[in-house]
mmCIF file of C-alpha atoms in Angstrom:
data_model
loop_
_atom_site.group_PDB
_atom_site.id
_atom_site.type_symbol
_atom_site.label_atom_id
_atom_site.label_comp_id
_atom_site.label_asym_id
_atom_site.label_seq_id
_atom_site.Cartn_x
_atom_site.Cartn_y
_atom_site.Cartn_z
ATOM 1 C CA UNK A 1 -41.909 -4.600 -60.097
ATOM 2 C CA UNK A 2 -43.913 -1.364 -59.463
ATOM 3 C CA UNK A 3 -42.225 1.878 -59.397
ATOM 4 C CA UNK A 4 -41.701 3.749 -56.393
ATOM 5 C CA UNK A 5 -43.387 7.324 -56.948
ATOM 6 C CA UNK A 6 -41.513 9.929 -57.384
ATOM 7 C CA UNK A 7 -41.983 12.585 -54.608
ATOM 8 C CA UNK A 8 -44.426 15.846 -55.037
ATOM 9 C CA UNK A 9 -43.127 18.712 -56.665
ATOM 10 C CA UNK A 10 -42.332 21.321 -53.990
ATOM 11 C CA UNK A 11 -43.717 24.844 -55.203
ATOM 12 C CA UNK A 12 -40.571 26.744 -54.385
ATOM 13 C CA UNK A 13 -38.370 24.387 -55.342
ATOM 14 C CA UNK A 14 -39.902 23.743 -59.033
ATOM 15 C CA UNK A 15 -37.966 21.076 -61.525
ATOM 16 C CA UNK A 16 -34.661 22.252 -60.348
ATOM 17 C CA UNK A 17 -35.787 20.948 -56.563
ATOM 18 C CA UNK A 18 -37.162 17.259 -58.444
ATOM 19 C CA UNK A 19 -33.927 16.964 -60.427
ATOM 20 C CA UNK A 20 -32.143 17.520 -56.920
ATOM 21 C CA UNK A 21 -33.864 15.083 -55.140
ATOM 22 C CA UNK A 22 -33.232 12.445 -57.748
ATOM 23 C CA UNK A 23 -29.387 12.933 -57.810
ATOM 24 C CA UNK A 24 -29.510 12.098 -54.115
ATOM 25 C CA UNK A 25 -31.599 8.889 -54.181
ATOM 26 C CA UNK A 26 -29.113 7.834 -56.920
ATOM 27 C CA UNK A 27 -26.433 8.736 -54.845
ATOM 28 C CA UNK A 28 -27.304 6.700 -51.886
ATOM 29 C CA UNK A 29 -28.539 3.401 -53.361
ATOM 30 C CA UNK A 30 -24.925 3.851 -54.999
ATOM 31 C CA UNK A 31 -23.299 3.703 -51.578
ATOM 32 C CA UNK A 32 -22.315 0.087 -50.221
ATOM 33 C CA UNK A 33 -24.291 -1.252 -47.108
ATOM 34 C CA UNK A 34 -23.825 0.424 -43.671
ATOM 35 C CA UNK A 35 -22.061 -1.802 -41.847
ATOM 36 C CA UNK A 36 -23.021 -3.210 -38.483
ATOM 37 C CA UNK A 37 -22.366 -1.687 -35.301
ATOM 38 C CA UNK A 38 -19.580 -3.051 -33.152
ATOM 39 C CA UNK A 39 -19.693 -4.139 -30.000
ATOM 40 C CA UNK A 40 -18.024 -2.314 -27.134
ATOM 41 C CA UNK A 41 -14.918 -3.392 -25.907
ATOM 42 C CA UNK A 42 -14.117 -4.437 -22.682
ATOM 43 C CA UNK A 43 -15.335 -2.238 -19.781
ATOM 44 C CA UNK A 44 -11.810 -0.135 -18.028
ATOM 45 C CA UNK A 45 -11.603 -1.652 -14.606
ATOM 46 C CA UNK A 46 -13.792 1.013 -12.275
ATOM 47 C CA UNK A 47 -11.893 0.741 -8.954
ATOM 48 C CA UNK A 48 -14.538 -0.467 -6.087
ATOM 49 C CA UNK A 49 -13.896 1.642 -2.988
ATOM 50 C CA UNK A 50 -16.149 -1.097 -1.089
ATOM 51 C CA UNK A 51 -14.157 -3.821 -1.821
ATOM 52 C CA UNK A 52 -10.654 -1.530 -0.907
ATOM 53 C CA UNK A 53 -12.408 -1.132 2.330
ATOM 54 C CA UNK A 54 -13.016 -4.729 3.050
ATOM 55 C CA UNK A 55 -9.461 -4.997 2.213
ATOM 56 C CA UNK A 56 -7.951 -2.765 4.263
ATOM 57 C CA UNK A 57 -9.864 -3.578 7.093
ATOM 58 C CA UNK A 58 -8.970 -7.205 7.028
ATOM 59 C CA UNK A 59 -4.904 -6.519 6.854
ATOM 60 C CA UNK A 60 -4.908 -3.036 8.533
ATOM 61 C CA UNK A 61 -3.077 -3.706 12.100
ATOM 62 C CA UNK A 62 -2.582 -1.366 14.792
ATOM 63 C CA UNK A 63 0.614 -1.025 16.691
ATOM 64 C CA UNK A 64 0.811 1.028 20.067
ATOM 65 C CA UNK A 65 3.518 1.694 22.148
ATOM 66 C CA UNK A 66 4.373 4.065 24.856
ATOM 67 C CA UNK A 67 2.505 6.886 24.615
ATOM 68 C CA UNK A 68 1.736 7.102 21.294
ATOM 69 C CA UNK A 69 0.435 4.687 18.054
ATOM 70 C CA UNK A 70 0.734 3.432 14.769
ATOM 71 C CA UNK A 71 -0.360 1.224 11.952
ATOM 72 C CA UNK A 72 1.118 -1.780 9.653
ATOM 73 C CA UNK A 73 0.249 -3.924 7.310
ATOM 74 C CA UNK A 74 -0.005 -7.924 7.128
ATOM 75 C CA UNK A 75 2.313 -8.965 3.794
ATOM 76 C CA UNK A 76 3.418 -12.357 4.891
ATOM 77 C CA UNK A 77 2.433 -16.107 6.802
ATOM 78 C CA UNK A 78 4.913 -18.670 7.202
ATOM 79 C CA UNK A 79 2.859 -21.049 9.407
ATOM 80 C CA UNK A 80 1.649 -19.331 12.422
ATOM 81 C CA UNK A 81 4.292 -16.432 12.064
ATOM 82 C CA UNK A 82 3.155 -13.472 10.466
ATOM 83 C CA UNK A 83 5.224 -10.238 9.196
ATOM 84 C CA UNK A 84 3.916 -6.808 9.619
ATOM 85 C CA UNK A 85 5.442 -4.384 6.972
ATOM 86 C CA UNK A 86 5.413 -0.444 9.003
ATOM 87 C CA UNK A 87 6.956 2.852 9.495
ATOM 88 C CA UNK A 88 10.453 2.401 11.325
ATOM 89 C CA UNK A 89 9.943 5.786 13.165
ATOM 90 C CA UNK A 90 6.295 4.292 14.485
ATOM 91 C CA UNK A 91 8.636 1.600 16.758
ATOM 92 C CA UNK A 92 11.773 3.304 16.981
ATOM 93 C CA UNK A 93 11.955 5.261 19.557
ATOM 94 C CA UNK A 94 9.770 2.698 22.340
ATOM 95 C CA UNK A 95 10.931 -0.661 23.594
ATOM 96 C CA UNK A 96 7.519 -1.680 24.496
ATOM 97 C CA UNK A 97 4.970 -2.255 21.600
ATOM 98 C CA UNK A 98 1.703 -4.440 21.503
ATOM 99 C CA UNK A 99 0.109 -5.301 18.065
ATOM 100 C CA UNK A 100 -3.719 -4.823 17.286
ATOM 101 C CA UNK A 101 -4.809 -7.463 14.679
ATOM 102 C CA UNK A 102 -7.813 -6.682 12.300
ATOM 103 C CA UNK A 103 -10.242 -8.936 15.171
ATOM 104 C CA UNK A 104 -9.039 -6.865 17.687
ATOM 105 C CA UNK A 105 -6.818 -9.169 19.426
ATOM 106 C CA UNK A 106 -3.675 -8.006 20.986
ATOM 107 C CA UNK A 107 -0.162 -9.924 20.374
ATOM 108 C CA UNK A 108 3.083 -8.841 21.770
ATOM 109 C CA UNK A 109 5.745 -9.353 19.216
ATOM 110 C CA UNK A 110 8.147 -11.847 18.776
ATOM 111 C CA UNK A 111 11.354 -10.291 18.405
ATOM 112 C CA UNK A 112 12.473 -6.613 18.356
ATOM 113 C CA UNK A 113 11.750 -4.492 15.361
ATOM 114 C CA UNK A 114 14.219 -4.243 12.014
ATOM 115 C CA UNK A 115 14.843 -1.381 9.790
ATOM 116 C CA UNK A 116 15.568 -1.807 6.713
ATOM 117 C CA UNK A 117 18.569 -0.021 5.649
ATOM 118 C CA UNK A 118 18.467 3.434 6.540
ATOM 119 C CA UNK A 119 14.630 4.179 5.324
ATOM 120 C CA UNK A 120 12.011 4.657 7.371
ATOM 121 C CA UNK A 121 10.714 0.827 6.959
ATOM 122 C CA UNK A 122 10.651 -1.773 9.395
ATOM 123 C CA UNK A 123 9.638 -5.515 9.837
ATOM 124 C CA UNK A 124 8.163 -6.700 13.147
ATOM 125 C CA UNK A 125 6.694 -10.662 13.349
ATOM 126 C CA UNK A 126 3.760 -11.573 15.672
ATOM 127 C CA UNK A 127 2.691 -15.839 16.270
ATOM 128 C CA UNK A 128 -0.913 -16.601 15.924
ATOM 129 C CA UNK A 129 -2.396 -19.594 15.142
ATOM 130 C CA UNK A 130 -5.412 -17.628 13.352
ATOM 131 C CA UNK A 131 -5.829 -17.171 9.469
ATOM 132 C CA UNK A 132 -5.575 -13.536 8.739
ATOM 133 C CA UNK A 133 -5.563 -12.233 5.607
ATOM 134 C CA UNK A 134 -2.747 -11.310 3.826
ATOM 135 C CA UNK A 135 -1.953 -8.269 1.304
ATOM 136 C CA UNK A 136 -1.060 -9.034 -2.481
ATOM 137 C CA UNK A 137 2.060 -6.852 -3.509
ATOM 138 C CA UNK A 138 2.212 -5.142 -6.778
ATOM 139 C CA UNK A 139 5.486 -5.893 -8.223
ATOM 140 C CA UNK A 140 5.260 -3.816 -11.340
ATOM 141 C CA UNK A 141 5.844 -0.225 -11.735
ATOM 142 C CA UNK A 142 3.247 2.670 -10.096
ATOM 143 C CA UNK A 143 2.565 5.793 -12.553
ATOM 144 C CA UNK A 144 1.704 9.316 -11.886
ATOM 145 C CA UNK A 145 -2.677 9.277 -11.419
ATOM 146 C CA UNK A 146 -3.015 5.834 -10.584
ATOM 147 C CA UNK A 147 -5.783 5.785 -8.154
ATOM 148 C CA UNK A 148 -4.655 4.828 -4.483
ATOM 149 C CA UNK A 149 -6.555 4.423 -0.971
ATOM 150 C CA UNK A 150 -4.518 5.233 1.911
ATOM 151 C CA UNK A 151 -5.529 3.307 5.476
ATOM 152 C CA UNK A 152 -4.806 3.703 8.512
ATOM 153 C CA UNK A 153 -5.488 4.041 12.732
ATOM 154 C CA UNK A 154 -5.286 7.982 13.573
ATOM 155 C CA UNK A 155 -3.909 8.506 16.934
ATOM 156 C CA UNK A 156 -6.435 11.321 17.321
ATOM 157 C CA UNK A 157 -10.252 12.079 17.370
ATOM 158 C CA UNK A 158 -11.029 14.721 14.570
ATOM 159 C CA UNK A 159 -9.207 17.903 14.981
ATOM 160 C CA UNK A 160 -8.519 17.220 18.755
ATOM 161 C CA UNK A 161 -5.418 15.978 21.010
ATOM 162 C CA UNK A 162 -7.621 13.066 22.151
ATOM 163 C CA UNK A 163 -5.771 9.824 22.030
ATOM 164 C CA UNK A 164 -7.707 6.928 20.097
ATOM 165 C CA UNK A 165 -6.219 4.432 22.320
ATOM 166 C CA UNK A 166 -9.092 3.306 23.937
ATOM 167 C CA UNK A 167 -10.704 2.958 20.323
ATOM 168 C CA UNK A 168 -8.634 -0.179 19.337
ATOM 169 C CA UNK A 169 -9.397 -0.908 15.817
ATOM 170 C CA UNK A 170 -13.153 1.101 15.295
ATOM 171 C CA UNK A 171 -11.362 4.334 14.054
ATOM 172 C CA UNK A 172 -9.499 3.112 10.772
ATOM 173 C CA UNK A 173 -9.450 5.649 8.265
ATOM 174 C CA UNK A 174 -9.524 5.475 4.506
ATOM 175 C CA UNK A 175 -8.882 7.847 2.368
ATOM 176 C CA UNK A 176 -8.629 8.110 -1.377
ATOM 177 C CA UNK A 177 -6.674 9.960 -3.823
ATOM 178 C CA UNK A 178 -4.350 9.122 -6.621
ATOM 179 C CA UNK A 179 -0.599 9.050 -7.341
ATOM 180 C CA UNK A 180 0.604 13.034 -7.955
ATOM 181 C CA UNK A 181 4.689 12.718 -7.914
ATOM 182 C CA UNK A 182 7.310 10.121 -8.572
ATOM 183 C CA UNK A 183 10.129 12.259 -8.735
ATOM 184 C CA UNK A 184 13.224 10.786 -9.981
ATOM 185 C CA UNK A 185 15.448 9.616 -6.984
ATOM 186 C CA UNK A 186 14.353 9.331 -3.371
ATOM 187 C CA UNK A 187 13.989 12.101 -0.909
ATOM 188 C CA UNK A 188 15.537 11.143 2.541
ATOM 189 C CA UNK A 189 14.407 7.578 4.202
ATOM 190 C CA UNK A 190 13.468 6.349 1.112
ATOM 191 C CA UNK A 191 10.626 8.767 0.806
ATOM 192 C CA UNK A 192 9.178 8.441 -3.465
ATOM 193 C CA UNK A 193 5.543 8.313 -3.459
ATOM 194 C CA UNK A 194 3.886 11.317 -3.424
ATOM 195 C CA UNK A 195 -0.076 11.049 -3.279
ATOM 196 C CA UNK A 196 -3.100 13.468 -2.982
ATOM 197 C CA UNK A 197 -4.549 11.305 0.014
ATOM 198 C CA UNK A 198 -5.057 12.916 3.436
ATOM 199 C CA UNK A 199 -3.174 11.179 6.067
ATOM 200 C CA UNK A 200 -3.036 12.020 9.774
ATOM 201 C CA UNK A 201 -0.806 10.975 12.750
ATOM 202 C CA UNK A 202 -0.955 7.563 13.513
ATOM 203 C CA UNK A 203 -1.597 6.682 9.871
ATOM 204 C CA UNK A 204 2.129 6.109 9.428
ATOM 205 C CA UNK A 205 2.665 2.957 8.453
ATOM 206 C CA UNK A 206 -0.270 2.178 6.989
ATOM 207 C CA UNK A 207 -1.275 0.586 3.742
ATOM 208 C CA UNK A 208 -1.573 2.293 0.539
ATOM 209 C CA UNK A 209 -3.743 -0.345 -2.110
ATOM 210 C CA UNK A 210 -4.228 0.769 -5.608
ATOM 211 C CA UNK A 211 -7.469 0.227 -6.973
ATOM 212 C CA UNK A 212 -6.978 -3.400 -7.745
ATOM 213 C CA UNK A 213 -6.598 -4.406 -4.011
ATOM 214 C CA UNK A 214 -2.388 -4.014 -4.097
ATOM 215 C CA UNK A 215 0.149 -2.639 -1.811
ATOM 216 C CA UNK A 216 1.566 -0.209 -3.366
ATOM 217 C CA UNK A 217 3.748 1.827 -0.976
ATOM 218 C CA UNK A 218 3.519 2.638 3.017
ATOM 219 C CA UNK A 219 1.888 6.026 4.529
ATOM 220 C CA UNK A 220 4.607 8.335 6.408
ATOM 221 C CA UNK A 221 4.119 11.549 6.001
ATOM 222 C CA UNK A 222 1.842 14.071 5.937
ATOM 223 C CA UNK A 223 0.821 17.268 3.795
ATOM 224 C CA UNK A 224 2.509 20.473 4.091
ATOM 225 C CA UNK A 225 5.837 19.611 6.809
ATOM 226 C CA UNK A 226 7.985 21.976 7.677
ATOM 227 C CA UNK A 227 10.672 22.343 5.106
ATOM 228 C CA UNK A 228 13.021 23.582 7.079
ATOM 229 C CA UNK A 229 13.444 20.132 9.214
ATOM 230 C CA UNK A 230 14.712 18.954 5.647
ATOM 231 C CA UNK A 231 11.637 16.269 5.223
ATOM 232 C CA UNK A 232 11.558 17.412 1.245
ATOM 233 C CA UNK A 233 15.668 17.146 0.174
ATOM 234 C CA UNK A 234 16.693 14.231 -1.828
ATOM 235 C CA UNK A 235 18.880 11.218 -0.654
ATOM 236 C CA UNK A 236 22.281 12.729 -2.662
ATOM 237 C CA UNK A 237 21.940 16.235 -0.160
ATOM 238 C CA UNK A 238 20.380 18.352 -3.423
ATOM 239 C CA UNK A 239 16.931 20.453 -2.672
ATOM 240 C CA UNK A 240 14.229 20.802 -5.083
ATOM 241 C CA UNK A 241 13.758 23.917 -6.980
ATOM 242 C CA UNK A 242 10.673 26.177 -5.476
ATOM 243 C CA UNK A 243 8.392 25.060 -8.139
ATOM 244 C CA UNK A 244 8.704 21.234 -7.353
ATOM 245 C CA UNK A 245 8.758 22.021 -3.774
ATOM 246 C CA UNK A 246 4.957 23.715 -3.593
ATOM 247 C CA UNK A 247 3.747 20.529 -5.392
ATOM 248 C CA UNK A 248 5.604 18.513 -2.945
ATOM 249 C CA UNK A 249 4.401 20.338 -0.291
ATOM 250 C CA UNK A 250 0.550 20.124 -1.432
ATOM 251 C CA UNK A 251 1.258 15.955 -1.340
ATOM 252 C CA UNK A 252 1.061 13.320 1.281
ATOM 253 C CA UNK A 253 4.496 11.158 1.297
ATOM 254 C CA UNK A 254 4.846 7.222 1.303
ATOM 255 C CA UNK A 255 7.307 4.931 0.520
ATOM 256 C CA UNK A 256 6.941 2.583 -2.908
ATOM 257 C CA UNK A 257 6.439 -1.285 -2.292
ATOM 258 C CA UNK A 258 9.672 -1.596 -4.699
ATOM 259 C CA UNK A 259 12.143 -0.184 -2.068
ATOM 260 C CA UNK A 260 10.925 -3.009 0.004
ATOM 261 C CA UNK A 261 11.721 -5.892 -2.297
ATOM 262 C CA UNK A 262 15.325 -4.308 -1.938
ATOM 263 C CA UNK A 263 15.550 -5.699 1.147
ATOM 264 C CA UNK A 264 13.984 -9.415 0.244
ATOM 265 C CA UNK A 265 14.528 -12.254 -1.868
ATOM 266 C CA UNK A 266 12.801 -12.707 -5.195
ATOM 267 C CA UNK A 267 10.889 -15.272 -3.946
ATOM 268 C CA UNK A 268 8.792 -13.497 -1.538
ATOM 269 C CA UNK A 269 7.494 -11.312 -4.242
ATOM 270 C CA UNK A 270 5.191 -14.195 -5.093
ATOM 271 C CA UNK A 271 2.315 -14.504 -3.377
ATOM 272 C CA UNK A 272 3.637 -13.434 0.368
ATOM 273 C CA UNK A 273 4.025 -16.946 0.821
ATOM 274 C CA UNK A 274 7.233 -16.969 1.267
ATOM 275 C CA UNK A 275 8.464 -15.544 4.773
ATOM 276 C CA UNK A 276 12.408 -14.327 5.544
ATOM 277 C CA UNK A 277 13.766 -15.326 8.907
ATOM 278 C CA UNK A 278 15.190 -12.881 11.826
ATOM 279 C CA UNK A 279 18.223 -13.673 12.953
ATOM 280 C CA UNK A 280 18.426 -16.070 15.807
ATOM 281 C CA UNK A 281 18.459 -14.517 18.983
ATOM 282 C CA UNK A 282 15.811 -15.197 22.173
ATOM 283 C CA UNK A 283 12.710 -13.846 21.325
ATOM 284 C CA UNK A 284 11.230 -11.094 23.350
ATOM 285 C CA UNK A 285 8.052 -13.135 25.531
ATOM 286 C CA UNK A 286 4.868 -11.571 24.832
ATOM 287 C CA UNK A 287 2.418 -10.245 27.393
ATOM 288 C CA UNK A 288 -0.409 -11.928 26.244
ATOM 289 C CA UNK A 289 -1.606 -13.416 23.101
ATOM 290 C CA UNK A 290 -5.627 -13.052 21.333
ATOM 291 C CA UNK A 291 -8.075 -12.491 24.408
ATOM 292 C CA UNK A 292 -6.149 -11.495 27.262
ATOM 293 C CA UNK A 293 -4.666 -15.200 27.206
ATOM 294 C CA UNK A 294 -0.814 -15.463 28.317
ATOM 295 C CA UNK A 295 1.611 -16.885 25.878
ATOM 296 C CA UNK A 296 4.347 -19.015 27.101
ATOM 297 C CA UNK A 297 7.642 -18.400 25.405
ATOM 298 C CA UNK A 298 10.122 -20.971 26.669
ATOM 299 C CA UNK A 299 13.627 -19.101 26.165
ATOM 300 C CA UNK A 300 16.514 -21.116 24.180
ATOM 301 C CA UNK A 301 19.589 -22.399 26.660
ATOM 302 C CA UNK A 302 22.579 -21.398 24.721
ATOM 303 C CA UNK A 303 26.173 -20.887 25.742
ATOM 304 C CA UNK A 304 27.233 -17.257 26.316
ATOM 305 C CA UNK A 305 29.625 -16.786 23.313
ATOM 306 C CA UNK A 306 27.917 -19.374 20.943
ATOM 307 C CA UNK A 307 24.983 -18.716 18.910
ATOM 308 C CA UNK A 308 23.823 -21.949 16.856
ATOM 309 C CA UNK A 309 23.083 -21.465 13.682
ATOM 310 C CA UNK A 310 19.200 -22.143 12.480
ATOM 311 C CA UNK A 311 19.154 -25.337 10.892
ATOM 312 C CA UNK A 312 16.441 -24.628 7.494
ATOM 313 C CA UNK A 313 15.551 -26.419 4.796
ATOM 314 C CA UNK A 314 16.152 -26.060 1.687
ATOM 315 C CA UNK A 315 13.855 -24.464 0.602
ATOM 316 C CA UNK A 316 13.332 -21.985 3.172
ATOM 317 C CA UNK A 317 14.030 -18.040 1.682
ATOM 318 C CA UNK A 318 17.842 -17.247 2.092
ATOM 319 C CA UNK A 319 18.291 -14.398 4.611
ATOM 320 C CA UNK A 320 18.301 -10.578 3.505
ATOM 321 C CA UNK A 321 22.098 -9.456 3.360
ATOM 322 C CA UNK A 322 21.602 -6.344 5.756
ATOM 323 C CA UNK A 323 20.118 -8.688 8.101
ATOM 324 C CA UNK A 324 23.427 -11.005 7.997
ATOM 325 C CA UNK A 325 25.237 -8.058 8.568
ATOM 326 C CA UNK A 326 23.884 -7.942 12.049
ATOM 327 C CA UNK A 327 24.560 -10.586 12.920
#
């Protein structure tokens, strides 16, 4: 085998720089073999804002009443009865409401709107025999900088007092942002989900998604409210010190998808399959039903003091026990 040649004498260096260079040749070929490089790991999920969109556009509904507006969002289908998840304070204080689907179609609903509890959430049901899309819950915990998209229908063009009423479903809004507070018990109606999204009126109600296309929590209130209406003290009466009150200030409010399943059975956690029944009563008629057409809604003949009881099977989703209390 031919020797390699050793390398030219440098003139400043002298013998001193050839006995240096030899030590670290020696030293290397005493090293053991670089090893290979290894591949990258899996890529972290980048959230797609264009796929949140499509989202949010196809279970985004609108809900007007008088004078003013709203927005829900489509969480379950049992047959051709859907539930809208919303803001209570978006229905409460009308007795006439009309629901906007995400094709524009107008429904009346089928019975009057429930709270649930005493937060600001309510369930309202609409019949249609057409397959709209529903929202995937998340059921496990939200943390502080998760990234979130809040949607919603404003009730008002830009910085204006025009009404968007005549807009129907063109003007839906989404806005992202991520999770900025989770404080540690509830601030009145249920109120836990702070978030650095801009909302607006007539976003209330709304869907928030995380980045992997689940509900999260419901839009209700915006930045910077008055504190003195009480909108930032906790459920127990206590008041936040001033430091945690400028960071809640500086944050949009929502409440978390969890404080709903409070109100449901297990099973409807899976999938939004699953649907929970009102309790019976006549169901309101409703004006009119997709494009302009009338709906027909025969009313039950029942005996003044005697309300049958539904007759389910059994494996129908037991009723909520606030709702029994109604009775």
């Amino acid at each position: 085998m031919a020797r390699s040649p050793l390398p030219p004498r440098h003139p400043q260096w002298g013998w001193a720089g050839l006995g240096l260079t030899l030590t670290l040749l020696l030293g290397l070929a005493s090293l053991p073999p670089i090893a290979q490089s290894v591949p990258p790991g899996p890529t972290p999920y980048q959230p797609d804002p264009a796929s949140i969109t499509d989202l949010a556009r196809q279970t985004t509904v609108r809900l007007l009443t008088t004078g003013a507006s709203g927005s829900g969002v489509l969480i379950q289908r049992q047959g051709e009865i859907y539930t809208v998840l919303t803001s209570w304070h978006v229905l409460a204080f009308s007795d006439r409401h009309t629901l906007l689907t995400p094709d524009g179609r107008r429904y009346g609903l089928l019975r009057s709107p429930r709270q649930l509890g005493n937060t600001d959430l309510a369930i309202v049901q609409f019949a249609s025999s057409i397959p709209y899309r529903i929202a995937p819950l998340k059921t496990d915990p939200i943390y502080i900088g998760e990234t979130v998209y809040a949607a919603g229908f404003p009730m008002y063009q830009g910085q204006s007092l025009n009404p968007t009423f005549d807009q129907g479903i063109q003007g839906l809004r989404i806005s992202p942002g991520i999770v900025s507070l989770l404080p540690t018990k509830a601030l009145y109606q249920g109120y836990r989900l702070g978030y650095s999204n801009d909302i607006v009126v007539g976003m209330s109600g709304g869907p928030i998604f995380n980045n992997q296309g689940l509900l999260v929590g419901i839009n209700g209130r915006r930045k910077h409210s008055d504190p003195g209406f009480g909108v930032y003290a906790f459920e127990d009466g206590s008041e936040p010190d001033p430091d945690l009150l400028e960071r809640m200030l500086n944050a949009s409010w929502g409440i978390p998808i969890s404080t709903y399943f409070q109100f449901v059975p297990a099973m409807s956690r899976r999938g939004a399959s699953q649907s929970w029944q009102f309790p019976p009563h006549p169901p309101t008629p409703s004006p009119s039903r997709g494009e302009g057409e009338p709906v027909k809604v025969p009313l039950p003949q029942r005996e003044p003091v005697k309300v049958p009881l539904p007759q389910r099977e059994p494996v129908e989703v037991p009723l909520p026990l606030w709702e029994r209390d109604l009775g």
